[in-house]
PDB file of N, CA, C and O in Angstrom:
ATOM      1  N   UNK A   1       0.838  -1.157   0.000  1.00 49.00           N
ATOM      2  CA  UNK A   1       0.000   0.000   0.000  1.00 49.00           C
ATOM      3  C   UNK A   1       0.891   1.232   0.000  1.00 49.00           C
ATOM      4  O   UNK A   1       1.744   1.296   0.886  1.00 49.00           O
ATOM      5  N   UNK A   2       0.763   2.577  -1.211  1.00 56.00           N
ATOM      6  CA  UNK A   2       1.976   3.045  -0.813  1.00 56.00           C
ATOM      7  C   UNK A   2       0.494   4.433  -0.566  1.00 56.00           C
ATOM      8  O   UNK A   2      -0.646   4.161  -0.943  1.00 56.00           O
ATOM      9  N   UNK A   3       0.753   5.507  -0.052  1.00 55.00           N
ATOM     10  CA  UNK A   3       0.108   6.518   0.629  1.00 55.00           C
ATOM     11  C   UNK A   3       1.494   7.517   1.220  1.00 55.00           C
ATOM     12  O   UNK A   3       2.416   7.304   2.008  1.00 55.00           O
ATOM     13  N   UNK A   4       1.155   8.448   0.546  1.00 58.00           N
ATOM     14  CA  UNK A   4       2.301   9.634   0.762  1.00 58.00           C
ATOM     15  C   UNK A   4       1.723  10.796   1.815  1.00 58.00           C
ATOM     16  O   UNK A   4       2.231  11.915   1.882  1.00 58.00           O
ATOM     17  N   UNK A   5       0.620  10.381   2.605  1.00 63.00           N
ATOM     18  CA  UNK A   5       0.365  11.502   3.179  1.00 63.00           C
ATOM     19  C   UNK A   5       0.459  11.140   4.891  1.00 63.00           C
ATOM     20  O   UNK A   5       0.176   9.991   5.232  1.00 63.00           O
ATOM     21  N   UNK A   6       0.905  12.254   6.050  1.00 69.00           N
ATOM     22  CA  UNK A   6       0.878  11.886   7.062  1.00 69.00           C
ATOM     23  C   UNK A   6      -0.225  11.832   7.636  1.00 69.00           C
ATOM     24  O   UNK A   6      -1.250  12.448   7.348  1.00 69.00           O
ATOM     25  N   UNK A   7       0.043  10.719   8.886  1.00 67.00           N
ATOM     26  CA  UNK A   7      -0.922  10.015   9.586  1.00 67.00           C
ATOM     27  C   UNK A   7      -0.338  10.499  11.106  1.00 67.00           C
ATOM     28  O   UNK A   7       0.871  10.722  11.165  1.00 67.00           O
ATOM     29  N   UNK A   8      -1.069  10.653  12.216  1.00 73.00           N
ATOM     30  CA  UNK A   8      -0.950  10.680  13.457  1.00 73.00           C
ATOM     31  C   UNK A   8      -1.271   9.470  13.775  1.00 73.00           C
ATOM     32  O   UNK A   8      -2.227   8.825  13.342  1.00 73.00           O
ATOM     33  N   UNK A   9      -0.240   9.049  14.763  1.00 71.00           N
ATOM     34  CA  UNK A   9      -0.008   7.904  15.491  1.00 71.00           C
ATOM     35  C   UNK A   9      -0.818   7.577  17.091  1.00 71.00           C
ATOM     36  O   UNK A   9      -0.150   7.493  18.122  1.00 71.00           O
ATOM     37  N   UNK A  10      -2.396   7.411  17.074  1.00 69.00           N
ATOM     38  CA  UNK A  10      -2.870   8.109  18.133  1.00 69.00           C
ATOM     39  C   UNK A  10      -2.829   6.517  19.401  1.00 69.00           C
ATOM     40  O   UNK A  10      -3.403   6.727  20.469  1.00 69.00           O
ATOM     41  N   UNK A  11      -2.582   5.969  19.330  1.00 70.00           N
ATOM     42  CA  UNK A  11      -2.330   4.878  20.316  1.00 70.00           C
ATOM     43  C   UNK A  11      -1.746   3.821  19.770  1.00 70.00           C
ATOM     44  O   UNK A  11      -2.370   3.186  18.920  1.00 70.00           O
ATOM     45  N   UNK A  12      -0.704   3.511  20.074  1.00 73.00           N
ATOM     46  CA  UNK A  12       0.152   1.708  19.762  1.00 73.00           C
ATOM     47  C   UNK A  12       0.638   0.995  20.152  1.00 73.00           C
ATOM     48  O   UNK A  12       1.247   1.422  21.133  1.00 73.00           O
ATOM     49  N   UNK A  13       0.800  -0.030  19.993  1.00 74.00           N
ATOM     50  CA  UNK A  13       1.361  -1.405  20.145  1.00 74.00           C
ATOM     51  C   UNK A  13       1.436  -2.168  19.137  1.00 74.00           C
ATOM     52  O   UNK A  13       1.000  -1.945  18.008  1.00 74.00           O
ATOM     53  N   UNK A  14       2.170  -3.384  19.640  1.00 77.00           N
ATOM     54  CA  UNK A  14       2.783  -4.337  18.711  1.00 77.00           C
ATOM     55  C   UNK A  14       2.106  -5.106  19.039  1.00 77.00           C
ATOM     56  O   UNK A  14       1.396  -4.823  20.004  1.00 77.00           O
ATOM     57  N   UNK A  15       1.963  -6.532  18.386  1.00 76.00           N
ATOM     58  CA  UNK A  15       1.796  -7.880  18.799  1.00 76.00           C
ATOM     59  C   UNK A  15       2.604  -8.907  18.024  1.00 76.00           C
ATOM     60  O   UNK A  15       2.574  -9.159  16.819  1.00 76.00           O
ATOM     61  N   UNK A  16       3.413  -9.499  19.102  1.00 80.00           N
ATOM     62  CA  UNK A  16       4.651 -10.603  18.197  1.00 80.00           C
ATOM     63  C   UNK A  16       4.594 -11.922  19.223  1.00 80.00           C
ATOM     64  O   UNK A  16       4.046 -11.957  20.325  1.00 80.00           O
ATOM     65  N   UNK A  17       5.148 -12.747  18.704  1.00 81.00           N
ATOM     66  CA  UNK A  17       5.548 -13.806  19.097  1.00 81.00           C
ATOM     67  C   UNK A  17       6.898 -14.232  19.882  1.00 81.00           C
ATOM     68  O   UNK A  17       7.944 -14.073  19.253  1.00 81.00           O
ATOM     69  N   UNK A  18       6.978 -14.739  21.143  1.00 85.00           N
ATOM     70  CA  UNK A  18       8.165 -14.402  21.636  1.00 85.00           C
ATOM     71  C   UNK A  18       8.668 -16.014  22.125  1.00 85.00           C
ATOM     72  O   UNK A  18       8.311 -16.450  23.220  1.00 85.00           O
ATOM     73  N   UNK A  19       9.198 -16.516  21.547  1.00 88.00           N
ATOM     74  CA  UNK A  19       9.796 -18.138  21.960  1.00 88.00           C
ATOM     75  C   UNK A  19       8.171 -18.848  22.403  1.00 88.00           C
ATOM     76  O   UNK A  19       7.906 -19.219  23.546  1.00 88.00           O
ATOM     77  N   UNK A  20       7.498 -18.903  21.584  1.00 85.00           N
ATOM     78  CA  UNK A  20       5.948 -19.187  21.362  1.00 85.00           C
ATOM     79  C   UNK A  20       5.166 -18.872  21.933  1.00 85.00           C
ATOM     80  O   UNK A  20       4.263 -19.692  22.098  1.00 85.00           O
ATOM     81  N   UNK A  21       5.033 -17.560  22.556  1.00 85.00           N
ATOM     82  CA  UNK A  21       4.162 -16.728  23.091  1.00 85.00           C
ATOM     83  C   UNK A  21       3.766 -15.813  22.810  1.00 85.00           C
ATOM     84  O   UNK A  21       4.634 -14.940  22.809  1.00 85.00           O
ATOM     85  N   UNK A  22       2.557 -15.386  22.459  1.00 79.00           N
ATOM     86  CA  UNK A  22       2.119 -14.238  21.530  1.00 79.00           C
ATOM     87  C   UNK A  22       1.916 -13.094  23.226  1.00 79.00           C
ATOM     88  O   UNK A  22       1.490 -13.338  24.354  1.00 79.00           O
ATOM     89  N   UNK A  23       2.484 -11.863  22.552  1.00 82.00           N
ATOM     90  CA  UNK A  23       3.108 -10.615  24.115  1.00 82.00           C
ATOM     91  C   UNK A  23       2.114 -10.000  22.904  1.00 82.00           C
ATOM     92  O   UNK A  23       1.656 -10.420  21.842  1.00 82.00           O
ATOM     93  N   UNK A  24       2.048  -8.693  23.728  1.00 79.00           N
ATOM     94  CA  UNK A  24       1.712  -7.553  23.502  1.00 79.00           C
ATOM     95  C   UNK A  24       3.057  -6.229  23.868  1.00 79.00           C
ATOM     96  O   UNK A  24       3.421  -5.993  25.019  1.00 79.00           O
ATOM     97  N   UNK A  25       3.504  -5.662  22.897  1.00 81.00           N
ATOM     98  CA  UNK A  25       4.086  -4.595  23.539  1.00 81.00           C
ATOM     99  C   UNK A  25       3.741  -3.147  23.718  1.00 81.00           C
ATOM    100  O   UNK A  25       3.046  -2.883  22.736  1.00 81.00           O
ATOM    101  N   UNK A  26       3.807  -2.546  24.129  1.00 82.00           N
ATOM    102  CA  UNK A  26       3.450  -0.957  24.101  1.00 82.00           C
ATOM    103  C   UNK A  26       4.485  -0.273  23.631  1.00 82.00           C
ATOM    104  O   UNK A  26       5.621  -0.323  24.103  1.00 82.00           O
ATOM    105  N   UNK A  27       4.209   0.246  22.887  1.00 84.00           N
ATOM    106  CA  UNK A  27       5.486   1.347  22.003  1.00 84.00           C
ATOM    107  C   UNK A  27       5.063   2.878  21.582  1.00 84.00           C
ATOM    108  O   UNK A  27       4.020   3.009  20.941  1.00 84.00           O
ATOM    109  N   UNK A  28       5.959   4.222  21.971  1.00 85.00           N
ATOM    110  CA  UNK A  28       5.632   5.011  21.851  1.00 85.00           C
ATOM    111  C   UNK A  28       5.614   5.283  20.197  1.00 85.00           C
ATOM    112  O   UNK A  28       6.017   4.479  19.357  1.00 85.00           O
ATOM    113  N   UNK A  29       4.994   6.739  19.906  1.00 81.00           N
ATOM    114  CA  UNK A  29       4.494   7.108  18.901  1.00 81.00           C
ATOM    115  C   UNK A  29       6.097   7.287  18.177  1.00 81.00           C
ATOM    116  O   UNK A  29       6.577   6.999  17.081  1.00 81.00           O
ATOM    117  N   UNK A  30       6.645   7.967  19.523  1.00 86.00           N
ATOM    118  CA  UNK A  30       7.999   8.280  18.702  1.00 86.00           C
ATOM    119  C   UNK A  30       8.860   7.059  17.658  1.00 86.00           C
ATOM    120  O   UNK A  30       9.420   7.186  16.569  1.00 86.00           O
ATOM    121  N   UNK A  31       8.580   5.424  18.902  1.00 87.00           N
ATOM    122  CA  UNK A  31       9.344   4.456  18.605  1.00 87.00           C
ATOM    123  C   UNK A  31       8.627   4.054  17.349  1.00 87.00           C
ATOM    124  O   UNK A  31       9.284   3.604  16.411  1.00 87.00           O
ATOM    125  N   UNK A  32       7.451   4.173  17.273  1.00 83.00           N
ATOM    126  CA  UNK A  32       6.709   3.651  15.659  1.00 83.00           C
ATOM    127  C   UNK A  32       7.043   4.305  14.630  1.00 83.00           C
ATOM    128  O   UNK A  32       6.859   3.857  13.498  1.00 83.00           O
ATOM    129  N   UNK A  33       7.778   5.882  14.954  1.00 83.00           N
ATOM    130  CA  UNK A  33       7.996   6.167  13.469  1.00 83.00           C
ATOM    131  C   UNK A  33       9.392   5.918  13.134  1.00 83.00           C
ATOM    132  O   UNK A  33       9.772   6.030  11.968  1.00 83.00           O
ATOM    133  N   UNK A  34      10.451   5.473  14.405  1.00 88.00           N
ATOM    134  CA  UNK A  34      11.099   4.930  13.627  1.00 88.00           C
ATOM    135  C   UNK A  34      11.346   3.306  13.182  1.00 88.00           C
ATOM    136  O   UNK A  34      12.281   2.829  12.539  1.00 88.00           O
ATOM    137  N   UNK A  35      10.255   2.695  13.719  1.00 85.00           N
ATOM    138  CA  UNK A  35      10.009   1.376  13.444  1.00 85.00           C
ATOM    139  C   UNK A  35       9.714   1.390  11.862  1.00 85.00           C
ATOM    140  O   UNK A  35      10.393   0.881  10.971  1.00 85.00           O
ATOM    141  N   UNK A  36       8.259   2.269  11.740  1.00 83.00           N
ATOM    142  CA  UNK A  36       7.957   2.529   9.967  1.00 83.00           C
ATOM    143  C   UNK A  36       8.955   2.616   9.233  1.00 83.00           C
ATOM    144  O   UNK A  36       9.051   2.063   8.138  1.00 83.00           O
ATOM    145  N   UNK A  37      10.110   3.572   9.946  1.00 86.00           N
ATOM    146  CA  UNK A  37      11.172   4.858   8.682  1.00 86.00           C
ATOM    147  C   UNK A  37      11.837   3.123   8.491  1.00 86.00           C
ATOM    148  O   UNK A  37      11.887   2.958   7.273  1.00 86.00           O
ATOM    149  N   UNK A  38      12.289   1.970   9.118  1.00 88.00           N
ATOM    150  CA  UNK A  38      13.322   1.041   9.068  1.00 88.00           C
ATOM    151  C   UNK A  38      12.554   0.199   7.899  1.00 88.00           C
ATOM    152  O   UNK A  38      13.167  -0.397   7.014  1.00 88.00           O
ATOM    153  N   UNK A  39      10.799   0.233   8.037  1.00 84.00           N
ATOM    154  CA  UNK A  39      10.009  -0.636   7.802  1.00 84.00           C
ATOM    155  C   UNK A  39      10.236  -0.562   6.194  1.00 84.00           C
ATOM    156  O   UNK A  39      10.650  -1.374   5.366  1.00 84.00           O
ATOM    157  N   UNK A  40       9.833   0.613   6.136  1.00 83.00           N
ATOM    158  CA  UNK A  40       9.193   1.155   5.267  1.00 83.00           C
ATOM    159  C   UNK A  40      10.000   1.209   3.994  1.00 83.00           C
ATOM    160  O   UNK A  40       9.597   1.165   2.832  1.00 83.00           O
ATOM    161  N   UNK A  41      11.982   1.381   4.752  1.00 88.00           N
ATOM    162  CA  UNK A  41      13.291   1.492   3.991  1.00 88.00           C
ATOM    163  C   UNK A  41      13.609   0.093   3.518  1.00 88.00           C
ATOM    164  O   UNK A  41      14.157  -0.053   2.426  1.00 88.00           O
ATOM    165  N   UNK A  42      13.366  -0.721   4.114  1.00 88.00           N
ATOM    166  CA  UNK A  42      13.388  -2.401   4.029  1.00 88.00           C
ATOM    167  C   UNK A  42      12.587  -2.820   3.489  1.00 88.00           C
ATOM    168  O   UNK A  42      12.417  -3.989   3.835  1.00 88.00           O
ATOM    169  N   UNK A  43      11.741  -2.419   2.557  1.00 83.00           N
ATOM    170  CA  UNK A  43      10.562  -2.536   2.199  1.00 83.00           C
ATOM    171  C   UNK A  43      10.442  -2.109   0.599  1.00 83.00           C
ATOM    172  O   UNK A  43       9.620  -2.462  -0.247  1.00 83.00           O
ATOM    173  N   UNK A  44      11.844  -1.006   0.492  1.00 83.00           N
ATOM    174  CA  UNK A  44      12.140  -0.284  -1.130  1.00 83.00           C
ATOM    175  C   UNK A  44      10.590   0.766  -0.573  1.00 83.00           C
ATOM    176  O   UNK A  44       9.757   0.599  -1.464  1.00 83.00           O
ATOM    177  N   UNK A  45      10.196   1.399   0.163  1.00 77.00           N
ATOM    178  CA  UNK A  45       9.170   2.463   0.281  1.00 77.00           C
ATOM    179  C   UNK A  45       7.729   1.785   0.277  1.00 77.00           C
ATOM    180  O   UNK A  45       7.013   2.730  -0.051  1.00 77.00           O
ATOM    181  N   UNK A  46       7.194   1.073   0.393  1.00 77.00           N
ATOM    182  CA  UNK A  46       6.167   0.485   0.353  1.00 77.00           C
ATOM    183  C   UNK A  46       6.122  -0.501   1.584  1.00 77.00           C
ATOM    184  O   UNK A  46       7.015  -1.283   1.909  1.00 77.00           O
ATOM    185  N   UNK A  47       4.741  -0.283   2.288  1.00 74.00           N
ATOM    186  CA  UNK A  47       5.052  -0.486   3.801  1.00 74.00           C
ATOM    187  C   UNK A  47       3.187  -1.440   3.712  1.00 74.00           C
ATOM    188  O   UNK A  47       2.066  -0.943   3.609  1.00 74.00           O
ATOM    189  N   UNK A  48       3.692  -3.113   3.825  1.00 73.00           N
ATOM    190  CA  UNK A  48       2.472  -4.060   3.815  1.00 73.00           C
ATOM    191  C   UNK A  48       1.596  -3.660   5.457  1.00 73.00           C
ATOM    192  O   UNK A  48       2.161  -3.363   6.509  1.00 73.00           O
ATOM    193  N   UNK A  49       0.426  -3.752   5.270  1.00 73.00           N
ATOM    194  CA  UNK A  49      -0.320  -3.060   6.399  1.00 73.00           C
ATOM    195  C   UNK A  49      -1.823  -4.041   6.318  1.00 73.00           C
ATOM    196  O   UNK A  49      -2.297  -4.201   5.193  1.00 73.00           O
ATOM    197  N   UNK A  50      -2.198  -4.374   6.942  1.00 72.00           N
ATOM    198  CA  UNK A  50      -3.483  -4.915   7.064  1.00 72.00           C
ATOM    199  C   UNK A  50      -4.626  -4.611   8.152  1.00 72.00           C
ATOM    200  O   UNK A  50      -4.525  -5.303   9.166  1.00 72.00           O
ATOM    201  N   UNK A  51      -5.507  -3.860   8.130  1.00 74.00           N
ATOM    202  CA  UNK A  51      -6.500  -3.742   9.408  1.00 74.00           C
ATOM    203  C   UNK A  51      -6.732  -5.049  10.534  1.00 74.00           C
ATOM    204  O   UNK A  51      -6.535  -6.240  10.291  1.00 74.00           O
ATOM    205  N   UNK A  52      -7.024  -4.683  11.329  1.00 69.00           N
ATOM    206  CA  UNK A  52      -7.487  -5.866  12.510  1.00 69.00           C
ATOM    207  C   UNK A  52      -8.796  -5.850  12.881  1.00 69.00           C
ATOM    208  O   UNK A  52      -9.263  -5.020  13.661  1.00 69.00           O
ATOM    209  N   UNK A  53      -9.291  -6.555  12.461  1.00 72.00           N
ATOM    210  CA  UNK A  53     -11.121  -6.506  13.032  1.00 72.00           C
ATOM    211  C   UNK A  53     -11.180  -6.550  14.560  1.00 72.00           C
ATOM    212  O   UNK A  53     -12.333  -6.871  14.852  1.00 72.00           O
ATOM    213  N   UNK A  54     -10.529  -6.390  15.543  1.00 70.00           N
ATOM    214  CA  UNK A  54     -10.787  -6.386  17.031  1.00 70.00           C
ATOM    215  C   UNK A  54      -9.574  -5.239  17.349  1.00 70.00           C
ATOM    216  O   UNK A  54      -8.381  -5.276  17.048  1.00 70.00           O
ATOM    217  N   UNK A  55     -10.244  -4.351  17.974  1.00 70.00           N
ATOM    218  CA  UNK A  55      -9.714  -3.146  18.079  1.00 70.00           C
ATOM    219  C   UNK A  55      -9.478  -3.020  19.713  1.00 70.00           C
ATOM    220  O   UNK A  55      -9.143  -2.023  20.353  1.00 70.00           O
ATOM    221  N   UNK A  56      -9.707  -4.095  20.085  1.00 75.00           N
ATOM    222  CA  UNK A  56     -10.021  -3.998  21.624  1.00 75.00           C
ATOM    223  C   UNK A  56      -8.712  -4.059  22.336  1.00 75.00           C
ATOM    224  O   UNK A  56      -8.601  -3.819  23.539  1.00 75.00           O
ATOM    225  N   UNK A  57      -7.384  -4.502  21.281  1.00 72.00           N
ATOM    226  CA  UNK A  57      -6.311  -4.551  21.823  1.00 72.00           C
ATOM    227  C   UNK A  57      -5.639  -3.377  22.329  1.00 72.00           C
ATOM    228  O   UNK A  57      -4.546  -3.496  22.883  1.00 72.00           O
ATOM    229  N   UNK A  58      -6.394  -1.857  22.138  1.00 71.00           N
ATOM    230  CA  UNK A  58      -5.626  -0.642  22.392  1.00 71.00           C
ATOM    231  C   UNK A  58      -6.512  -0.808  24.128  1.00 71.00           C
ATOM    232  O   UNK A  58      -5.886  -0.677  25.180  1.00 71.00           O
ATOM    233  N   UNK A  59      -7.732  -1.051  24.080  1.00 73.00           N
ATOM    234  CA  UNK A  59      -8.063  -1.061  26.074  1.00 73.00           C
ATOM    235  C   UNK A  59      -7.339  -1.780  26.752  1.00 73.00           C
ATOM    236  O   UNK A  59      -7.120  -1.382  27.896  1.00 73.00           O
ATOM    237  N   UNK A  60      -6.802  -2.887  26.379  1.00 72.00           N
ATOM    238  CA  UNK A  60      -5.899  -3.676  26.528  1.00 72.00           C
ATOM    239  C   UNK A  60      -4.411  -2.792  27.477  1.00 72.00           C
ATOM    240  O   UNK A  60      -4.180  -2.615  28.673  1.00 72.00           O
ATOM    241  N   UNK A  61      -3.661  -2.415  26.163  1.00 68.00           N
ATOM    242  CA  UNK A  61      -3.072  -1.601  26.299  1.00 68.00           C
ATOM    243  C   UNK A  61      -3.162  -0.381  27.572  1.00 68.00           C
ATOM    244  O   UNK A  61      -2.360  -0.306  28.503  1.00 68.00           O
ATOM    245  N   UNK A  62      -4.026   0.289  27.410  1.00 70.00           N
ATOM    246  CA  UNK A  62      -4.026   1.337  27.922  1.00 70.00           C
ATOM    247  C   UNK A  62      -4.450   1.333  29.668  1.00 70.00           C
ATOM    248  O   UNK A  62      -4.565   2.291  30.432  1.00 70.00           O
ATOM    249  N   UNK A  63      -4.604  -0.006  29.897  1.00 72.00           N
ATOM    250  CA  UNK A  63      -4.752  -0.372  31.655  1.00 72.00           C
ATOM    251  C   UNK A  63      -3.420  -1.203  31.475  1.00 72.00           C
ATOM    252  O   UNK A  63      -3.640  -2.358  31.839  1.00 72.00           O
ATOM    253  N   UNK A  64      -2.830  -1.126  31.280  1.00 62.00           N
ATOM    254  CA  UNK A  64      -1.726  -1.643  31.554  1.00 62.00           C
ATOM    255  C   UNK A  64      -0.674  -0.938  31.970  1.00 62.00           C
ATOM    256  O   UNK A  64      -0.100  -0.162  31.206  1.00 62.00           O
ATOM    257  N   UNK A  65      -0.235  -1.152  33.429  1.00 51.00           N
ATOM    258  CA  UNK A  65       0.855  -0.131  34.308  1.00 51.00           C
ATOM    259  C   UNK A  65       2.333  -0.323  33.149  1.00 51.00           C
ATOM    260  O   UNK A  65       3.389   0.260  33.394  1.00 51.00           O
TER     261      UNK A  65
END
């Protein structure tokens, strides 16, 4: 998907797999854009993206100390 226009980063996290455990991480806005800029460079500019039908993972997030 390529899209040249900016986006605000209004709540995030990750979700990965960690020695077979699916974590959740919390990552600031700052750390996502340079997660994208690496993504996005590794990528030749075109950055694969897919929606998530359960959105519930940001309440998740956001009670979490």
């Amino acid at each position: 998907m390529k899209q040249h226009r900016e986006h605000k980063i209004t709540k995030s996290a990750v979700l990965i797999e960690l020695n077979g455990e699916a974590v959740i991480l919390k990552i600031s806005a700052r750390g996502w854009n340079e997660i994208l800029a690496i993504a996005a460079r590794e990528a030749k500019g075109e950055l694969c993206v897919a929606k998530v039908p359960n959105q519930n993972i940001f309440n998740l997030i956001s009670t979490q100390a």
